[in-house]
Coordinates of C-alpha atoms and ligand atoms in Angstrom, one line a residue:
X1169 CA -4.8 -15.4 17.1
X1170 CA -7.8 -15.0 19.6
X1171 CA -7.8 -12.1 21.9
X1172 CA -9.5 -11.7 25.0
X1173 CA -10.1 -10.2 28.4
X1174 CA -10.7 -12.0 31.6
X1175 CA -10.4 -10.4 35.3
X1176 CA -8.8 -12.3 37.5
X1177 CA -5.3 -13.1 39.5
X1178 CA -2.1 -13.1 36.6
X1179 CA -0.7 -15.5 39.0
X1180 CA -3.7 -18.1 38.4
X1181 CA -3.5 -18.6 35.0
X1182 CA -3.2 -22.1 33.5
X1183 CA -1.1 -21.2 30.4
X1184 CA 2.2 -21.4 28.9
X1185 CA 3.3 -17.8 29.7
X1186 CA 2.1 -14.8 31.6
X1187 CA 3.7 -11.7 30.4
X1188 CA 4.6 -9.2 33.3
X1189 CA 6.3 -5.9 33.0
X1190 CA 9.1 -4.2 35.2
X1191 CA 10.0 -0.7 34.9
X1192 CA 14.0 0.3 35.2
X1193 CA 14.6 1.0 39.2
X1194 CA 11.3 -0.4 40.3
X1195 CA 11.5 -1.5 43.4
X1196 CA 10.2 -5.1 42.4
X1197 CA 7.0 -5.4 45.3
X1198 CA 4.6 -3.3 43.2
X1199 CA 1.9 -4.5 40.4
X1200 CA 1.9 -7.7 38.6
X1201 CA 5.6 -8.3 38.5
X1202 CA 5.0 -8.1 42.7
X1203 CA 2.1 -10.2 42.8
X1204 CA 4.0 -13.1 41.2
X1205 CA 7.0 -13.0 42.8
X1206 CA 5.6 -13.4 46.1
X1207 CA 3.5 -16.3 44.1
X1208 CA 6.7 -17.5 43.5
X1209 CA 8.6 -17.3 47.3
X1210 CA 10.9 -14.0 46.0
X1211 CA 12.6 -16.3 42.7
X1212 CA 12.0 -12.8 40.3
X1213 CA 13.8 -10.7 43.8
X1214 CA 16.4 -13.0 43.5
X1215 CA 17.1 -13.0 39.5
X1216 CA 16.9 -9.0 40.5
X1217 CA 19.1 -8.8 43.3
X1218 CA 21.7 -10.5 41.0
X1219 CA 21.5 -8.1 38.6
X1220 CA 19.8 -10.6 36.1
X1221 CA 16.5 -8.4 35.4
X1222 CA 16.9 -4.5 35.7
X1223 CA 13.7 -3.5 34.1
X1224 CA 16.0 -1.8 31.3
X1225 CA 14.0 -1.0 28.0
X1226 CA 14.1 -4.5 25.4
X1227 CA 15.6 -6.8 28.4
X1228 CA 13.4 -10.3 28.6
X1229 CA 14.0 -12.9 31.0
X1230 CA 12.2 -15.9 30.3
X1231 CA 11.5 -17.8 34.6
X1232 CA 10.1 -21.2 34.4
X1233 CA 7.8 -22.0 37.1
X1234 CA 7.7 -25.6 37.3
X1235 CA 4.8 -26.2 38.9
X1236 CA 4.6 -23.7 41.8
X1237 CA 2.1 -21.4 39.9
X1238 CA -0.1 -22.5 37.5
X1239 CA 1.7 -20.1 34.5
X1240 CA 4.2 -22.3 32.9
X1241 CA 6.4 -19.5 32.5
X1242 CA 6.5 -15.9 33.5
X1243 CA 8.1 -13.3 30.8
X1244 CA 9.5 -10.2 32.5
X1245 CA 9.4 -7.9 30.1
X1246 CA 11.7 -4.5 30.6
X1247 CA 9.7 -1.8 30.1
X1248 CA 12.8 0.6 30.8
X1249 CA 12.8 4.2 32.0
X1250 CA 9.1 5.7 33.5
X1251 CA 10.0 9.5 32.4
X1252 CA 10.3 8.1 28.7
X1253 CA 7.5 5.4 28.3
X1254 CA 4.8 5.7 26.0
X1255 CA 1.8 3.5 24.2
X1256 CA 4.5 3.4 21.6
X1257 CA 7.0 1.2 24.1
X1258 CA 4.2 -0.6 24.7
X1259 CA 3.3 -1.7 21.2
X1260 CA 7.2 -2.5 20.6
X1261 CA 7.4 -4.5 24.1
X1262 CA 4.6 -6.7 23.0
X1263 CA 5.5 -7.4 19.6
X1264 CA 8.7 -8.6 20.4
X1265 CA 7.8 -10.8 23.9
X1266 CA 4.8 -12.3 21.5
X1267 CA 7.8 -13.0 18.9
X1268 CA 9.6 -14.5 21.5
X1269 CA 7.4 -16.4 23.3
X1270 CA 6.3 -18.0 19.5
X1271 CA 10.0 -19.1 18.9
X1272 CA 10.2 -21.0 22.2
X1273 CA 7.1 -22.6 20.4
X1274 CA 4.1 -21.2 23.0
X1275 CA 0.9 -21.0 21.6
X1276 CA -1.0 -19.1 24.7
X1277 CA 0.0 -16.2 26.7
X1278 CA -1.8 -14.2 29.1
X1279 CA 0.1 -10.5 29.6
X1280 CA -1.0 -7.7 32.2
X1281 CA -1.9 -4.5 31.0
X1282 CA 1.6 -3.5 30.2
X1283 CA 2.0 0.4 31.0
X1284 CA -1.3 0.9 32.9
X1285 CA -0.9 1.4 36.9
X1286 CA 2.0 2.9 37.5
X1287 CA 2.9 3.2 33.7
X1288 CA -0.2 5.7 33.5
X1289 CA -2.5 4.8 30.4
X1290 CA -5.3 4.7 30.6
X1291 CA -6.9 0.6 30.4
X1292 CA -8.3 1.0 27.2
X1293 CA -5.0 2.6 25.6
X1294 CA -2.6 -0.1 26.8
X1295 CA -5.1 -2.8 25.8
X1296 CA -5.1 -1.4 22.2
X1297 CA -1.4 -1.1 22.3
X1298 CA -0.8 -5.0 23.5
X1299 CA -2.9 -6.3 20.6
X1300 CA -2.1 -3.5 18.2
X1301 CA 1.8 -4.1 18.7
X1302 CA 1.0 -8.3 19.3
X1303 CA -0.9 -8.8 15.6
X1304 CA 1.5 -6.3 14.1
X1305 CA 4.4 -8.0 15.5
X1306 CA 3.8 -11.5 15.0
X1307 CA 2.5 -10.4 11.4
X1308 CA 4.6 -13.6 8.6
X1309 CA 4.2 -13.3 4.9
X1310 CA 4.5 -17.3 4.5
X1311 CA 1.5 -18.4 2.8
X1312 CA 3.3 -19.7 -0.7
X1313 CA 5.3 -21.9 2.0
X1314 CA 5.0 -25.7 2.6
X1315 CA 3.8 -25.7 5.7
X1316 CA 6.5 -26.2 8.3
X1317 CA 6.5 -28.1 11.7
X1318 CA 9.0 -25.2 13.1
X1319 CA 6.8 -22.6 12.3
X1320 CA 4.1 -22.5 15.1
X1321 CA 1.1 -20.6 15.2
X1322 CA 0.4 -18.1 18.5
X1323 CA -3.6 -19.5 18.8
X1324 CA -4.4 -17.3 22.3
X1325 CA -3.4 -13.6 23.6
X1326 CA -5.5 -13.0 26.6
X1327 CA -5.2 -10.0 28.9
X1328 CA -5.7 -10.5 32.4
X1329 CA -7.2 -7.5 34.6
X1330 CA -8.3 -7.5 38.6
X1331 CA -10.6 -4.4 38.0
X1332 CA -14.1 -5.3 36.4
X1333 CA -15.1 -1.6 36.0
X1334 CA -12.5 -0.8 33.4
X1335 CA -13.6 -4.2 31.0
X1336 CA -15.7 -1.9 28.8
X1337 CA -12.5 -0.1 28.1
X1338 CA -10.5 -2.8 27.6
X1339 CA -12.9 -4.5 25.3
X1340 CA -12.9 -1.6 23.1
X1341 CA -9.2 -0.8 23.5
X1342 CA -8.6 -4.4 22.3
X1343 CA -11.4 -4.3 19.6
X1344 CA -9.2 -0.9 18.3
X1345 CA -5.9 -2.4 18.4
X1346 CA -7.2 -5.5 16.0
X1347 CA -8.6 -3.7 13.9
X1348 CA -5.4 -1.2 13.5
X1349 CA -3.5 -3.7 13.2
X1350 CA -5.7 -6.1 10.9
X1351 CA -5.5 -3.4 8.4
X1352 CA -2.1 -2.6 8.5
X1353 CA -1.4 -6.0 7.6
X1354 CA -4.0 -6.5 5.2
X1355 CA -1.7 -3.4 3.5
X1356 CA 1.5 -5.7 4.3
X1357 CA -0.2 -9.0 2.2
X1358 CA -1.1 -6.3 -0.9
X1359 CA 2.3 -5.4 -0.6
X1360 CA 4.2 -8.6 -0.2
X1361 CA 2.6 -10.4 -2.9
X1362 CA 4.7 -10.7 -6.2
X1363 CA 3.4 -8.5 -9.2
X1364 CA 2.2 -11.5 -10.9
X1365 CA -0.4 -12.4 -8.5
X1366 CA -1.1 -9.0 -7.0
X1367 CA -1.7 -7.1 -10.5
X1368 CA -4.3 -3.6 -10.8
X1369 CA -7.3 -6.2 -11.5
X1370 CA -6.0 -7.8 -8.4
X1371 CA -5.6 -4.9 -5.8
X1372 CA -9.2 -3.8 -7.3
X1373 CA -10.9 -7.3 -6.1
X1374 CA -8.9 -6.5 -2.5
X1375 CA -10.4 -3.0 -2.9
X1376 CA -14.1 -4.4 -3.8
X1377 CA -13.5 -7.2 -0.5
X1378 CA -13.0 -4.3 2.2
X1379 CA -16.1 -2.1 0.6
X1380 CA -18.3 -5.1 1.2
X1381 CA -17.1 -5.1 4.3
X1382 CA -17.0 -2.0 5.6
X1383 CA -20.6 -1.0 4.0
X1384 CA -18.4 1.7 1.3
X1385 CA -19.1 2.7 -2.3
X1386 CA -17.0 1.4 -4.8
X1387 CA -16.2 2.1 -8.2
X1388 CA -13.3 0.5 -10.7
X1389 CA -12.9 2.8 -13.8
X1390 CA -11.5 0.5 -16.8
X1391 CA -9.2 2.3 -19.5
X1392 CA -11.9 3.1 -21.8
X1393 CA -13.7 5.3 -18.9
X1394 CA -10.3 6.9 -18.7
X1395 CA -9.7 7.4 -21.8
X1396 CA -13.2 9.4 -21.6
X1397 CA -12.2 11.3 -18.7
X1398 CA -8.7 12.1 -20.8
X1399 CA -6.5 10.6 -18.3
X1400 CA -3.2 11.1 -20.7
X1401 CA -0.9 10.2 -17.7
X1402 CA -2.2 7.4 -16.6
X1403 CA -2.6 5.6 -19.6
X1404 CA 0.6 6.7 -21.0
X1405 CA 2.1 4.6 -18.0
X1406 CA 0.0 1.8 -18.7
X1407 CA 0.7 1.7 -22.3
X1408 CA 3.5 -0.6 -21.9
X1409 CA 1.3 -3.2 -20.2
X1410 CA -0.7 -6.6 -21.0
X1411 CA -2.4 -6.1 -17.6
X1412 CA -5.2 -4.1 -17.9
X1413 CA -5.2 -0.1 -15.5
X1414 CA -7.7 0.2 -12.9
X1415 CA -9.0 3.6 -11.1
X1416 CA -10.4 2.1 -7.8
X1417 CA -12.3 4.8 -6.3
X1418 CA -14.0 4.1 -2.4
X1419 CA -16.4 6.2 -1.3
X1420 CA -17.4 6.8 2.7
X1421 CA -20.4 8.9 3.7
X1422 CA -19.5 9.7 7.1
X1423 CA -20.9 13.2 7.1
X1424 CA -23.9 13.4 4.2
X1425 CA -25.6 16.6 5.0
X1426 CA -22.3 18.5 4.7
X1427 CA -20.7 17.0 1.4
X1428 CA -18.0 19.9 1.6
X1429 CA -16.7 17.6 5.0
X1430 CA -14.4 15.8 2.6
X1431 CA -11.0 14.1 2.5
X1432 CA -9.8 12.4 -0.4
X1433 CA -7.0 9.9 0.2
X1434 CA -4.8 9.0 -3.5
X1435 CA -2.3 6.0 -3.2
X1436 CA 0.2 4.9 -5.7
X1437 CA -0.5 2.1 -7.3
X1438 CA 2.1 0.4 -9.5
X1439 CA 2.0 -2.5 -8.9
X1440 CA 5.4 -3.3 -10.7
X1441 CA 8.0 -0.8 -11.5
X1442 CA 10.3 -1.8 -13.6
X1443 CA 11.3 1.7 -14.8
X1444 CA 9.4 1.4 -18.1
X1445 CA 12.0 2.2 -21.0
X1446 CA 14.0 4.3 -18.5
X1447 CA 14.4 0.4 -17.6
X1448 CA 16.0 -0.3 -13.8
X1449 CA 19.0 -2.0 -13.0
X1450 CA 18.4 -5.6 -11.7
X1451 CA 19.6 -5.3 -8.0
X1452 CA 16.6 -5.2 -6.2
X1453 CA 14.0 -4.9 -9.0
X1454 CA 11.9 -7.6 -7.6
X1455 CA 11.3 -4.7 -4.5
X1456 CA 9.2 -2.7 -7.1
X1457 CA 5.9 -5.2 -6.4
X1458 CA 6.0 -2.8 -3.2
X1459 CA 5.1 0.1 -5.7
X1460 CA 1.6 -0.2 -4.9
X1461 CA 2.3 0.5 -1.2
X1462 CA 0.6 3.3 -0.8
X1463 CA -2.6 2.7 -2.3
X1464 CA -2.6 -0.2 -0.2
X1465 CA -2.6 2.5 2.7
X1466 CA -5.2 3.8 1.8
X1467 CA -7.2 1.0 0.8
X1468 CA -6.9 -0.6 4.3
X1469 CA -7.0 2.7 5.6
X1470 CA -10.3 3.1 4.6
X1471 CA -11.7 -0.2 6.4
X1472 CA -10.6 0.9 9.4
X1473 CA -12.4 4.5 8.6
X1474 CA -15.8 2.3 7.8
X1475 CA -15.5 0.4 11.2
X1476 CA -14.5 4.0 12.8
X1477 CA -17.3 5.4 11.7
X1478 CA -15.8 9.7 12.3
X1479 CA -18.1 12.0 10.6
X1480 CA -16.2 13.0 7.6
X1481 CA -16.7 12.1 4.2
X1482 CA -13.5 10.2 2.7
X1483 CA -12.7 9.0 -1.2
X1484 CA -9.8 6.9 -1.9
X1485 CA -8.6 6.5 -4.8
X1486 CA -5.9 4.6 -6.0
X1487 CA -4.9 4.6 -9.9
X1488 CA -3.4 1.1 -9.8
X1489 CA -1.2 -0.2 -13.2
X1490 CA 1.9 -1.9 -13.7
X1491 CA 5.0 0.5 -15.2
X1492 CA 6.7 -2.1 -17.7
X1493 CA 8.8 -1.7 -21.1
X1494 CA 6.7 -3.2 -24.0
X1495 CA 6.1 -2.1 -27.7
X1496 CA 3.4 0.0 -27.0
X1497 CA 5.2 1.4 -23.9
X1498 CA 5.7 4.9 -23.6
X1499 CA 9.0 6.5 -24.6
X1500 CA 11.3 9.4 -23.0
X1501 CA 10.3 12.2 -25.1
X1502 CA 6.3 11.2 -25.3
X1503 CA 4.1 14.4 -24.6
X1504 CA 1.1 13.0 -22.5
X1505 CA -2.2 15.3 -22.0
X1506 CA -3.2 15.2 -18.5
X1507 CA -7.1 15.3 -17.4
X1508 CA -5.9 18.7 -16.2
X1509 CA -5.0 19.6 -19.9
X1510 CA -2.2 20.3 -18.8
X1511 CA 0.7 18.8 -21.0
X1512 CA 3.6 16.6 -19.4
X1513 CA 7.3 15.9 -21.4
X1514 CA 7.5 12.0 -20.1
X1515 CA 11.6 12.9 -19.4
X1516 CA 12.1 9.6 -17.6
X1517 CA 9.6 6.9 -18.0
X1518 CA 10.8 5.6 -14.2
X1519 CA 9.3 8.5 -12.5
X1520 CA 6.3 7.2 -13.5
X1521 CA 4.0 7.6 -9.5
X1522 CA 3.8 11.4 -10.1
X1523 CA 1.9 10.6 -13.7
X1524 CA -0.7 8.3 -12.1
X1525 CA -1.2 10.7 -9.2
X1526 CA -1.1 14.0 -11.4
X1527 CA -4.8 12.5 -12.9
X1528 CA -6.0 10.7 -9.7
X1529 CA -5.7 14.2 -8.3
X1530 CA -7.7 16.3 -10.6
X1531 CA -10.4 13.5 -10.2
X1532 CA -10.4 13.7 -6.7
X1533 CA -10.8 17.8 -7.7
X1534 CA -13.2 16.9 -9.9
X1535 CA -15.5 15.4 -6.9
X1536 CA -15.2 18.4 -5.6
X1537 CA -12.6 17.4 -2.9
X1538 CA -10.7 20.0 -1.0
X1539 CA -8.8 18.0 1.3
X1540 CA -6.3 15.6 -0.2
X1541 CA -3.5 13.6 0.8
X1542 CA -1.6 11.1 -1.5
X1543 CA 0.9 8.5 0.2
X1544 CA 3.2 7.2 -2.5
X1545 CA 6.8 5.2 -3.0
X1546 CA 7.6 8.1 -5.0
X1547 CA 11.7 8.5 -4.7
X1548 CA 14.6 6.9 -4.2
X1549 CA 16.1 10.6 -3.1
X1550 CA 13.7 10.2 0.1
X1551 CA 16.0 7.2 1.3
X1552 CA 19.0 9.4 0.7
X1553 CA 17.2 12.4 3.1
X1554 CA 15.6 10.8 5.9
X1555 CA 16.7 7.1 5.6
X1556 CA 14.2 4.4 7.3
X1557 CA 13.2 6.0 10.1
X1558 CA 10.1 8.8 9.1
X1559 CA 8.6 9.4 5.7
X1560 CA 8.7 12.5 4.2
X1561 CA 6.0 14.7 4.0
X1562 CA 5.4 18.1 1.9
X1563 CA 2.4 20.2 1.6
X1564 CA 0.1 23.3 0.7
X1565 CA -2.0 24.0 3.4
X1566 CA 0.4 23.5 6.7
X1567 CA -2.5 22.9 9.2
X1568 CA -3.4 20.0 7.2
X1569 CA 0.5 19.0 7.3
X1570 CA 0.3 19.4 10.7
X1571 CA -2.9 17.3 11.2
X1572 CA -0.8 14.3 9.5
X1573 CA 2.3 14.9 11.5
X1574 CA 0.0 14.8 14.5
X1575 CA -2.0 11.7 13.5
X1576 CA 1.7 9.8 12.8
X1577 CA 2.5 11.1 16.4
X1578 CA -0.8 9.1 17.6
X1579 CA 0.3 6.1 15.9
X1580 CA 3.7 5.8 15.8
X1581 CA 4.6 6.4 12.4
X1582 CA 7.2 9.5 12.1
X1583 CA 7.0 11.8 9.4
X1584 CA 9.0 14.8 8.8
X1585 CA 8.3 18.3 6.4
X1586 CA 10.2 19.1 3.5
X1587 CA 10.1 22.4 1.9
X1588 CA 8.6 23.7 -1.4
X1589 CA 10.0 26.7 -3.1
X1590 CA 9.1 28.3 -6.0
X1591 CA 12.9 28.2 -7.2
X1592 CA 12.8 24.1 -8.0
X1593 CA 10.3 25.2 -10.8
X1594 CA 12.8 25.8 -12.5
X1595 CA 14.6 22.4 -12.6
X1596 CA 11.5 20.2 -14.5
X1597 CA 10.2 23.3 -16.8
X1598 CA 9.8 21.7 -20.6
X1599 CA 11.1 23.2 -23.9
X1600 CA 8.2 21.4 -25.2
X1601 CA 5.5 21.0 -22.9
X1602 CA 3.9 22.2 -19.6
X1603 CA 6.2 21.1 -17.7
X1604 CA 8.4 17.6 -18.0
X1605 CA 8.3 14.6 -15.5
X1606 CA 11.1 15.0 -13.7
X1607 CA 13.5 17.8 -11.9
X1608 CA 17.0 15.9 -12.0
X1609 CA 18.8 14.6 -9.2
X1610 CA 18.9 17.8 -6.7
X1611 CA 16.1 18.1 -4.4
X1612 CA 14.6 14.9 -6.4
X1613 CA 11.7 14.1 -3.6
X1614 CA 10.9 18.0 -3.4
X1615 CA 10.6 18.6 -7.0
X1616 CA 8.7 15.2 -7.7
X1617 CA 6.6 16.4 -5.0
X1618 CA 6.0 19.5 -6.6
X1619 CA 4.9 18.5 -10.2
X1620 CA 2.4 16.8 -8.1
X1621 CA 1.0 19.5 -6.8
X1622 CA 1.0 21.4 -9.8
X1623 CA -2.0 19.4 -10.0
X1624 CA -3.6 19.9 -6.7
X1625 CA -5.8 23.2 -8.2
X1626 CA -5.9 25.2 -5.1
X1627 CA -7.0 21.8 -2.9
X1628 CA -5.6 22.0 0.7
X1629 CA -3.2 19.3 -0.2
X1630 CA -0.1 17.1 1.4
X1631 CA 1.9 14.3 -0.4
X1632 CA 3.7 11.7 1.6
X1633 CA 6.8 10.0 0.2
X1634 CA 7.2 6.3 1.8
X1635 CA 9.5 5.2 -0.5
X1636 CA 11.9 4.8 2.4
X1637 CA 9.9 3.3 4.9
X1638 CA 7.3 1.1 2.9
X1639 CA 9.6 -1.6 3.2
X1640 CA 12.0 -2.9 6.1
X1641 CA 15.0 -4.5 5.7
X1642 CA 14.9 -6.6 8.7
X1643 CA 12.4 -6.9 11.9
X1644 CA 12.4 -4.4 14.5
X1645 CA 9.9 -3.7 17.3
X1646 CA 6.5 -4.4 15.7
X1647 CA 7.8 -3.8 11.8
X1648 CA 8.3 -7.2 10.4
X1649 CA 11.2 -7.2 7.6
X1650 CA 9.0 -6.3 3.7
X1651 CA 6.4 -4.4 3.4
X1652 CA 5.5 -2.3 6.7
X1653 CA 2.4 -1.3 6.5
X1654 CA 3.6 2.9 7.0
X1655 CA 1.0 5.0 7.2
X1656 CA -2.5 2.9 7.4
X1657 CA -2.3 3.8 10.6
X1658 CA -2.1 7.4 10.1
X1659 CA -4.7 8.0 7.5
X1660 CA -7.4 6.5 9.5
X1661 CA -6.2 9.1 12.7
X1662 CA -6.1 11.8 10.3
X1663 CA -9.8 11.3 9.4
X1664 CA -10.5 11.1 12.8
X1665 CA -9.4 14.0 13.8
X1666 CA -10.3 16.2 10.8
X1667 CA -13.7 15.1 11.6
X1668 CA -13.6 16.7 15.1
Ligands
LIG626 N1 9.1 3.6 -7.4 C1 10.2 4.4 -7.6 C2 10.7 5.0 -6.3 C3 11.3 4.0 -5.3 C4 12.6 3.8 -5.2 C5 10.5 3.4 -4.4 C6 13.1 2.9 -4.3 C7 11.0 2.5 -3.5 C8 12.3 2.3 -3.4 C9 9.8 5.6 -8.5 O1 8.8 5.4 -9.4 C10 11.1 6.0 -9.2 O2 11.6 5.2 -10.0 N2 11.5 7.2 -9.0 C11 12.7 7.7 -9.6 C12 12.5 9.1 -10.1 C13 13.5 9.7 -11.0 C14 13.5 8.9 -12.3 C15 13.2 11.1 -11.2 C16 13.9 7.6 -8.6 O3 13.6 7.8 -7.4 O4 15.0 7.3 -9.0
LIG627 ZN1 7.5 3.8 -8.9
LIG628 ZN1 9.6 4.5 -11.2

């Protein structure tokens, strides 16, 4: 879909909508929604004074002009209460008229700055939040479908604006919101794509297409390099295999004088859980090639910081393998070395993230990284806790927790803190071994939180379960039902505003 900006009169638009936004208990003379009903001789006043549009938050009402304007049709688009709207409303309000529009099977719509004027952003903000919340929203996983004469293609979202001095902002604004966006559902494709096609070696090429791209460093560690480096964990998971492990690390020099400027992102990547001996049951196995959904986050995550350009430096890393049952797989009982040297009792061969991250951590230490945050489909107990609607989010260092929580404020991805106490050490200590793999079913996302950052060596470090939200189960607002996309977003903010 192309976007654009052009200043000039909503009214005077030959396309086959013009988007137009009311607030709840506007009057109906002010802004855009004014302008074209006076275009149109009072018709929106009428539909208002009937009761047909109130301006209430999610409420569409779809006017054909039929030749008095040159828009074929006008969308009013509720915008709902003024004390309560945000860029956030915006983002939602366009997915969903875009959506919309697409079903009736429109192909080009111009929209107002939804939210600016008396919404108060600023230009630039609600341009970003229209195409942020447009691309996000009209986001289809359909590429291994015939092609489909119902399924039309938006081609055109432009945004019309009377005010030439703010087009810089808007420009930029829209520039921002595609490349959010762009990423986020570069994260959704990784995500979507069945195990068989998106495998480590896979993910790695994705990983080796954004560093050309973005201008980043790239390395992709085979399983002899790990085997060098003595990552025990890691390999143990991949031991039950036929697709070769990959450690993709990214690299972006934002800040080279000051190396110590650092934030090291680590995303799960398995991409296919199938429990591993501690096999799954089958309901909803095939959701498991979302696995890799968080170092998918931070892959895309890190294009957007390229394009961003903050002055930190960031490191992704994502140790990407599939978790399968074979003959060489890795049994309950196994003792694994980690690069640590610390020893792990593999307890359950299903919790299986915190073993890949436990050595992608002590590399990211081992590059001298002080700052990390890992985003990972870690638990099932997450779902239980905090259902769909925030991730979880646990940490050692609370101003860092508190820079994600504000960066997933920015963004519009919810997160919210669970604690870490001593006292859950308890529940995964080993007869055997360092400690074992798991903590039992209490307090499961806490304590699998907490054997990862047994491994975090004094690093200012948080650890974000998205097991619950990395995947919807049907479209709402600007989330599309699969993979979401959670928290691409809010690793590129967060490196933004670590860097100042
Ligand atoms: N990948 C799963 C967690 C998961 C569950 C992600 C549902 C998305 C949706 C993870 O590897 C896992 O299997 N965790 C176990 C841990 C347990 C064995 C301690 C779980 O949550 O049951
Ligand atoms: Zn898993
Ligand atoms: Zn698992």
């Amino acid at each position: 879909m192309d976007t654009s900006v052009i200043t000039g009169d909503i009214t005077e638009q030959r396309t086959g909508a013009v988007i137009v936004g009311l607030f709840q208990g506007a009057e109906g003379s002010e802004g855009a929604f004014g302008a074209v009903d006076r275009a149109l001789d009072g018709a929106l006043k009428v539909l208002m004074d009937d009761g047909e549009i109130k301006g209430k938050k999610g409420e569409f009402t779809l006017v054909h002009t039929l030749g008095r304007i040159l828009p074929a049709r006008v969308l009013v688009a509720g915008l709902g209460k003024q004390d309560t709207f945000d860029a956030e409303r915006v983002r939602i309000t366009s997915a969903r008229a875009l959506r919309y529009l697409r079903g009736k099977g429109i192909a080009d719509v111009a929209t107002v700055l939804l939210g600016s004027g008396s919404g108060g952003l600023g230009a630039g903000v609600s341009a970003q939040s229209v195409v942020e919340g447009a691309i996000l929203g009209l986001y289809r996983f359909d590429k291994y479908k015939s092609a489909n004469s119902e399924s039309n293609e938006m081609e055109s979202l432009t945004i019309v604006e009377q005010d030439r001095l703010t087009m810089v902002e808007i420009k930029e604004g829209i520039d921002l919101g595609r490349t959010l966006a762009d990423a986020v559902n570069l994260c959704r494709d990784v995500s979507n794509e069945p195990a068989n096609l998106m495998t480590p070696t896979q993910l790695s090429e994705v990983a080796l297409d954004v560093a050309r791209e973005g201008g980043l460093d790239i390395q992709v560690l085979e399983r002899g390099d790990m085997a060098d480096l003595g990552m025990g964990a890691i390999l143990g998971v991949a031991s039950g295999s036929a697709q070769p492990p990959k450690l993709i690390i990214l690299r972006y020099w934002g800040d080279r004088e000051d190396e110590s400027n650092n934030l090291g992102l680590v995303g799960k990547g398995i991409t296919f859980d199938s429990g591993g001996i501690s096999i799954k049951g089958a309901t909803n196995m095939g959701a498991m090639k979302g696995d890799m959904a968080g170092g998918g986050a931070v892959i895309a995550a890190m294009g957007i910081i390229a394009k961003m350009a903050p002055k930190i430096n960031v490191t992704a890393i994502v140790p990407a393998t599939e978790n399968m049952p074979g003959g060489r797989a890795q049994r309950p009982g196994d003792i694994v070395t980690t690069m640590s040297g610390k020893t792990i009792e593999i307890d359950n061969t299903d919790a299986e993230g915190r073993l890949v991250l436990s050595d992608a951590i002590t590399y990211a230490r081992s590059l001298g990284i002080g700052r990390i945050v890992d985003v990972a489909t870690l638990t099932g107990a997450i779902s239980t806790a905090l259902g769909k609607i925030c991730s979880g989010v646990f940490g050692s260092d609370q101003a860092l927790v508190d820079s994600v929580v504000e960066a997933g404020s920015d963004s519009g991805e919810r997160y919210w803190q669970l604690p870490m106490f001593d006292g859950y050490r308890d529940q995964y200590k080993s007869d055997v071994a360092d400690l074992k793999n798991t903590g039992g079913s209490p307090a499961g996302s806490i304590t699998g939180a907490q054997i990862i950052g047994e491994f975090a060596d004094g690093a200012a470090w948080v650890h974000l379960d998205i097991a619950g939200t990395s995947r919807a189960d049907s479209t709402k607002g600007y989330i599309p039902k699969g993979a979401t996309g959670i928290s691409v977003r809010t690793l590129a903010r967060l490196a933004q505003i670590l860097a100042g």
